[in-house]
XYZ file of C-alpha atoms in Angstrom:
429
model
C -6.969 8.209 -32.504
C -4.036 6.809 -30.557
C -4.553 3.723 -28.402
C -3.982 5.705 -25.277
C -4.448 9.343 -24.339
C -2.813 10.314 -21.048
C -4.583 13.009 -19.056
C -2.844 14.329 -15.973
C -4.449 15.520 -12.756
C -5.452 18.884 -14.177
C -7.556 17.125 -16.779
C -9.552 15.399 -14.097
C -11.196 18.653 -13.139
C -11.961 19.978 -16.586
C -11.346 17.676 -19.495
C -12.007 14.122 -18.374
C -15.682 14.311 -19.290
C -14.818 15.425 -22.833
C -12.220 12.667 -23.183
C -14.750 10.053 -22.099
C -16.984 11.016 -25.028
C -14.113 10.672 -27.516
C -12.786 7.270 -26.554
C -13.994 3.722 -25.942
C -12.991 3.404 -22.267
C -11.723 5.746 -19.585
C -9.830 4.470 -16.529
C -8.886 6.465 -13.434
C -5.565 5.496 -11.819
C -3.253 6.865 -9.105
C -0.424 9.175 -10.057
C 2.238 7.102 -8.317
C 4.471 4.060 -8.641
C 1.392 1.956 -7.802
C 0.262 2.474 -11.405
C 3.432 1.383 -13.225
C 1.891 -1.985 -14.010
C -1.329 -0.750 -15.557
C 0.573 1.874 -17.538
C 2.930 -0.775 -18.886
C 0.131 -2.759 -20.519
C -2.666 -0.356 -21.459
C -1.083 0.661 -24.775
C -1.208 -2.925 -25.991
C -4.872 -3.583 -25.214
C -6.452 -4.787 -28.468
C -10.110 -4.443 -27.531
C -10.673 -0.689 -27.303
C -9.063 2.721 -27.186
C -8.344 3.538 -23.554
C -7.921 6.948 -21.950
C -5.940 7.009 -18.706
C -6.725 9.714 -16.157
C -4.170 10.173 -13.368
C -4.411 11.969 -10.039
C -2.660 11.925 -6.647
C -3.995 9.522 -4.032
C -6.442 11.736 -2.120
C -7.644 13.573 -5.224
C -8.301 10.271 -6.968
C -10.763 9.110 -4.331
C -12.498 12.481 -4.202
C -12.881 12.701 -7.955
C -14.047 9.107 -8.403
C -16.572 9.466 -5.583
C -17.884 12.746 -7.035
C -18.308 11.121 -10.454
C -20.068 8.167 -8.855
C -22.481 10.372 -6.927
C -23.361 12.380 -10.028
C -23.810 9.295 -12.205
C -21.865 11.097 -14.928
C -20.234 8.018 -16.408
C -16.974 9.971 -16.440
C -15.025 6.788 -15.734
C -15.737 3.307 -17.013
C -13.066 1.644 -14.863
C -11.784 2.778 -11.493
C -8.491 1.674 -9.959
C -9.138 1.703 -6.211
C -7.090 1.261 -3.078
C -8.795 -1.710 -1.439
C -10.121 0.094 1.680
C -12.204 2.253 -0.651
C -14.197 -0.788 -1.759
C -16.914 -0.656 0.961
C -17.709 2.978 0.161
C -18.152 2.363 -3.548
C -19.811 -1.033 -3.166
C -22.267 -0.147 -0.415
C -23.390 2.958 -2.285
C -24.001 0.855 -5.427
C -21.321 2.716 -7.376
C -19.721 -0.517 -8.647
C -21.015 -3.128 -11.050
C -21.509 -6.674 -9.735
C -19.127 -8.827 -11.781
C -20.780 -12.191 -11.071
C -23.270 -12.072 -14.015
C -20.371 -11.413 -16.387
C -18.408 -14.417 -15.098
C -21.542 -16.541 -15.364
C -22.084 -15.386 -18.943
C -18.484 -16.420 -19.685
C -19.266 -19.876 -18.327
C -16.830 -19.710 -15.398
C -18.933 -18.282 -12.550
C -16.072 -16.610 -10.707
C -12.432 -15.534 -11.050
C -10.029 -18.445 -11.507
C -8.137 -20.053 -8.629
C -4.711 -18.808 -9.777
C -5.485 -15.550 -7.938
C -4.261 -15.590 -4.335
C -7.123 -16.266 -1.923
C -6.502 -13.130 0.149
C -6.447 -11.047 -3.011
C -9.846 -12.346 -4.105
C -11.303 -11.951 -0.610
C -10.686 -8.198 -0.846
C -12.746 -8.016 -4.020
C -15.920 -9.335 -2.429
C -18.364 -7.243 -0.489
C -19.028 -8.121 2.280
C -15.369 -9.032 2.648
C -14.600 -12.616 1.739
C -18.212 -13.723 1.228
C -20.164 -11.298 -0.936
C -20.380 -10.740 -4.671
C -17.256 -9.943 -6.667
C -17.307 -6.231 -7.397
C -13.718 -5.824 -8.621
C -10.585 -7.781 -9.548
C -7.175 -7.515 -7.868
C -4.390 -6.017 -9.936
C -1.437 -4.748 -7.854
C -0.555 -7.138 -5.023
C 0.636 -4.784 -2.338
C 1.111 -6.056 1.193
C 3.461 -4.229 3.490
C 6.899 -5.674 4.102
C 9.778 -4.796 6.367
C 12.851 -3.566 4.485
C 16.249 -3.448 6.149
C 19.915 -3.124 5.257
C 21.100 -6.518 6.499
C 24.748 -5.540 6.762
C 24.016 -2.577 8.986
C 21.632 -4.602 11.132
C 24.305 -7.278 11.585
C 26.800 -4.577 12.524
C 24.521 -3.766 15.442
C 23.814 -7.292 16.568
C 20.685 -8.259 14.632
C 21.384 -11.241 12.398
C 18.777 -12.315 9.888
C 15.289 -10.891 9.723
C 14.389 -9.048 12.947
C 12.070 -11.248 14.975
C 10.421 -8.437 16.902
C 10.252 -4.670 17.244
C 12.826 -4.740 20.036
C 15.330 -6.046 17.476
C 14.418 -3.217 15.103
C 14.784 -0.575 17.810
C 18.157 -2.033 18.824
C 19.527 -1.902 15.289
C 17.931 1.459 14.460
C 19.443 2.995 17.584
C 22.890 1.688 16.682
C 22.735 2.890 13.100
C 21.536 6.335 14.163
C 24.152 6.733 16.883
C 26.863 5.784 14.412
C 25.407 8.249 11.940
C 25.645 11.120 14.414
C 29.260 10.588 15.449
C 32.343 8.591 14.649
C 32.440 7.044 18.127
C 31.902 3.611 16.572
C 35.047 3.999 14.522
C 33.250 4.529 11.220
C 34.563 8.023 10.611
C 32.488 10.799 9.053
C 29.560 10.065 6.760
C 31.719 10.693 3.690
C 34.206 8.136 5.017
C 31.516 5.533 5.677
C 30.376 4.196 2.297
C 27.315 2.016 2.560
C 26.334 3.261 6.023
C 23.124 5.176 6.640
C 22.683 8.222 8.815
C 19.340 7.038 10.238
C 18.255 3.624 11.445
C 14.601 3.844 10.454
C 12.277 5.898 8.288
C 8.506 6.125 8.588
C 5.631 7.771 6.777
C 4.636 10.631 9.042
C 2.451 12.753 6.781
C -1.032 13.415 8.123
C -3.805 11.058 6.994
C -3.225 7.851 5.073
C 0.612 7.752 5.298
C 0.948 7.824 9.091
C -1.981 5.448 9.572
C -0.499 2.967 7.082
C 2.770 2.983 9.029
C 1.094 2.650 12.428
C -1.419 -0.133 11.760
C 1.038 -3.063 11.385
C 2.668 -2.050 14.673
C -0.756 -1.726 16.314
C -1.738 -5.207 15.166
C 1.540 -6.711 16.340
C 0.617 -5.660 19.893
C -2.898 -7.150 19.705
C -4.433 -3.755 19.086
C -7.053 -2.782 16.524
C -8.983 0.198 15.247
C -12.320 -1.604 15.218
C -13.462 -4.998 16.452
C -15.635 -7.510 14.607
C -18.793 -5.947 16.029
C -17.921 -2.524 14.611
C -16.884 -0.980 17.937
C -13.882 1.380 17.936
C -11.072 -0.040 20.090
C -8.285 2.546 20.118
C -8.300 3.697 23.756
C -6.640 0.525 25.040
C -3.349 -0.524 26.690
C -2.457 -2.471 23.532
C -2.826 0.598 21.321
C -0.849 2.704 23.796
C 2.009 0.186 23.780
C 2.032 0.170 19.976
C 2.060 3.964 19.818
C 4.987 4.019 22.236
C 6.943 1.697 19.917
C 6.026 3.868 16.925
C 7.352 6.945 18.722
C 10.549 5.148 19.758
C 11.211 4.273 16.123
C 10.541 7.873 15.123
C 13.503 8.926 17.285
C 15.823 7.173 14.828
C 14.322 8.597 11.636
C 15.134 11.704 9.581
C 13.526 14.794 11.131
C 11.720 15.471 7.856
C 9.955 12.102 8.095
C 7.107 13.858 9.901
C 6.079 15.021 6.413
C 6.941 11.848 4.484
C 4.588 9.708 2.455
C 5.436 6.380 0.851
C 7.398 8.066 -1.943
C 9.734 9.978 0.362
C 10.210 7.024 2.716
C 11.053 4.756 -0.212
C 13.541 7.277 -1.579
C 15.184 7.524 1.844
C 15.937 3.795 1.708
C 16.921 3.834 -1.977
C 19.394 6.657 -1.417
C 20.948 4.933 1.589
C 19.884 7.691 3.989
C 17.872 5.315 6.194
C 18.476 1.655 6.998
C 14.979 0.209 7.545
C 11.292 0.837 6.952
C 7.800 -0.572 6.558
C 6.647 0.090 3.020
C 5.029 -1.345 -0.087
C 6.724 -3.897 -2.373
C 6.476 -1.732 -5.489
C 9.596 0.001 -4.104
C 11.705 -3.124 -4.484
C 12.156 -2.618 -8.218
C 13.633 0.783 -7.361
C 15.937 -0.600 -4.655
C 17.359 -3.137 -7.113
C 17.823 -0.694 -10.030
C 21.425 0.634 -10.229
C 20.202 3.737 -12.038
C 17.817 4.656 -9.228
C 19.329 3.145 -6.089
C 22.450 3.389 -3.944
C 21.574 0.178 -2.084
C 21.401 -2.491 -4.802
C 21.830 -5.903 -3.175
C 21.920 -4.457 0.341
C 18.228 -4.478 1.269
C 16.658 -7.622 2.718
C 12.912 -8.224 2.659
C 11.065 -9.634 5.633
C 7.622 -10.062 7.130
C 6.391 -7.553 9.702
C 8.194 -8.117 13.039
C 6.323 -9.457 16.043
C 5.319 -7.484 19.093
C 3.337 -9.213 21.816
C 1.480 -10.923 18.934
C 2.587 -12.289 15.583
C 3.273 -9.506 13.116
C 0.880 -9.284 10.170
C 1.195 -7.195 7.053
C -1.349 -4.602 6.065
C -2.745 -5.618 2.704
C -3.058 -2.716 0.300
C -4.021 -4.003 -3.113
C -4.993 -1.805 -5.999
C -8.071 -3.275 -7.636
C -10.010 -2.691 -10.853
C -13.756 -2.130 -10.708
C -16.412 -1.151 -13.236
C -18.315 2.064 -12.553
C -22.044 1.425 -12.280
C -22.648 4.543 -14.393
C -20.486 3.321 -17.293
C -22.194 2.974 -20.671
C -19.675 0.312 -21.716
C -19.771 -2.250 -18.921
C -19.083 -5.293 -21.108
C -16.095 -3.567 -22.705
C -14.889 -2.616 -19.233
C -15.261 -6.208 -18.016
C -13.309 -7.461 -21.014
C -10.532 -4.999 -20.196
C -10.196 -5.841 -16.501
C -10.169 -9.596 -17.145
C -7.494 -9.063 -19.804
C -5.447 -6.778 -17.534
C -5.490 -9.312 -14.685
C -4.668 -12.326 -16.866
C -1.417 -14.225 -16.166
C 0.163 -12.858 -19.350
C -0.499 -9.209 -18.484
C 0.364 -9.729 -14.824
C 3.766 -11.021 -15.959
C 4.366 -7.900 -18.092
C 3.205 -5.661 -15.247
C 5.534 -7.509 -12.854
C 8.491 -6.764 -15.121
C 7.533 -3.081 -14.848
C 7.553 -3.251 -11.037
C 3.943 -4.176 -10.257
C 3.621 -6.744 -7.432
C 1.445 -9.537 -8.875
C -1.655 -11.185 -7.428
C -1.370 -14.540 -9.189
C 0.298 -17.635 -7.797
C 1.708 -18.578 -11.219
C 3.526 -15.263 -11.532
C 4.766 -15.105 -7.946
C 6.266 -18.600 -8.285
C 7.547 -18.314 -11.859
C 11.202 -19.481 -11.673
C 12.164 -17.228 -14.570
C 11.274 -14.323 -12.301
C 12.181 -15.580 -8.831
C 15.725 -16.467 -9.920
C 16.355 -12.797 -10.732
C 17.643 -10.566 -7.931
C 14.923 -7.979 -8.430
C 12.244 -10.608 -7.827
C 13.962 -12.493 -4.995
C 11.422 -11.052 -2.574
C 8.471 -12.846 -4.202
C 8.349 -15.757 -1.691
C 8.259 -13.276 1.203
C 5.715 -11.106 -0.592
C 3.412 -14.073 -1.212
C 3.667 -15.070 2.450
C 2.906 -11.481 3.478
C -0.192 -11.389 1.275
C -1.483 -14.773 2.427
C -1.109 -13.837 6.105
C -2.068 -10.182 5.717
C -4.843 -8.242 7.343
C -7.147 -5.702 5.658
C -7.835 -2.279 7.034
C -11.276 -1.918 8.661
C -13.956 -2.696 6.088
C -16.268 0.233 6.641
C -17.939 2.562 4.173
C -16.592 5.560 6.133
C -13.009 4.275 6.362
C -11.572 7.120 4.268
C -12.979 9.662 6.731
C -11.965 7.517 9.701
C -8.425 7.235 8.357
C -8.119 10.979 7.886
C -9.277 11.644 11.448
C -7.049 8.969 12.987
C -4.142 10.287 10.943
C -4.680 13.773 12.355
C -4.535 12.503 15.948
C -1.399 10.439 15.276
C 0.194 13.423 13.562
C -0.503 15.626 16.584
C 1.087 13.204 19.034
C 4.074 12.805 16.725
C 4.583 16.578 16.866
C 4.242 16.678 20.661
C 0.981 18.620 20.609
C -0.854 16.030 22.742
C 0.109 13.037 24.845
C -0.255 9.521 23.426
C -3.014 8.817 25.970
C -4.984 11.918 24.984
C -4.503 11.247 21.264
C -5.911 7.730 21.517
C -8.824 8.862 23.697
C -9.663 11.620 21.208
C -9.387 9.212 18.279
C -11.676 6.770 20.104
C -14.272 9.513 20.545
C -14.095 10.911 17.023
C -14.086 7.576 15.194
C -16.980 6.329 17.325
C -18.941 9.414 16.252
C -18.214 8.647 12.591
C -19.273 5.012 12.927
C -22.418 6.034 14.793
C -23.240 8.588 12.101
C -23.074 11.570 14.437
């Protein structure tokens, strides 16, 4: 049998159970650029034959949660977006890793992992047992075409959202006419048509784009006591800024996810965006990008508060129903080792280890020049609300944001409705 059998999303619904019986380990991963790192190393794993099952983001959660509820053992290892951790951990669907570290004589993951990355992998957050290991070190960054921003009076990384709006407005106005002396689009090489692009698709995409702006205006979805806090002046101000930025984005952005928003930057259609760092390898690849060397990487701009990135790591956990937990533990510790993190980084996976993020052989290359900013973003990042019902909460909040984006409701009514509906979810009603 080959070292790796790749099953696509269709296999998840019919064949994954059969594959699990024919191979040593089965791992579920997202069907997206977030998985380039794990795919780059799995073939070389010496300890077992590994089957990889891929599915789109929403389907992945649904399938993994269904397998966990049934106790089928369909997956030995699950690659999770970090806000899914409370659901799986609090329902006892994940194996506690601490006994395995103790048996290895180390007690815990080593200190080369970034502190914020390890904090995500404990439940409760930052203090509880380790129930997974970080693999892909996503934390949102602000991407912008520095030459176009300078052309419109913003020099260096934008300090605040007012700077972004100023530059985005200028780029978009220039893209709609030649009144700035740039000529038609065909006569304006290196100039974008739109100043900003956002993820406007209902659910996770629009929420992921909104949260960093919300936090930069001292807003939040939920406070430390578990109370929903969306119907506030701070949230309303943040939503106003979000809608202002949307005015300078492609009309189709109302349907965009991270893939489409990233492509809009890579193709030079849009000049700035919040997105994940896995896109940087695309931006710097001449075969995939029209903006090589033009995109600068910055921390999230400030609002009335200091801007903070949304952390969005992909983590590796062991399914509690797995029959091969020790083999699974051996795999995830191998996959997150410095050597494999380095290989995954070369493939475009943002690392979670200090030694890789500061490796001069990497950071001196243009395609890794963002690593200092990425590490800063991770260390000063903020997780999404750690609640077992976050996936449902995110879907509901995303629906309300989507409706206000399309002009179906006012911003005030959208936030009031989101406050009501998310409170009902938290209260179990």
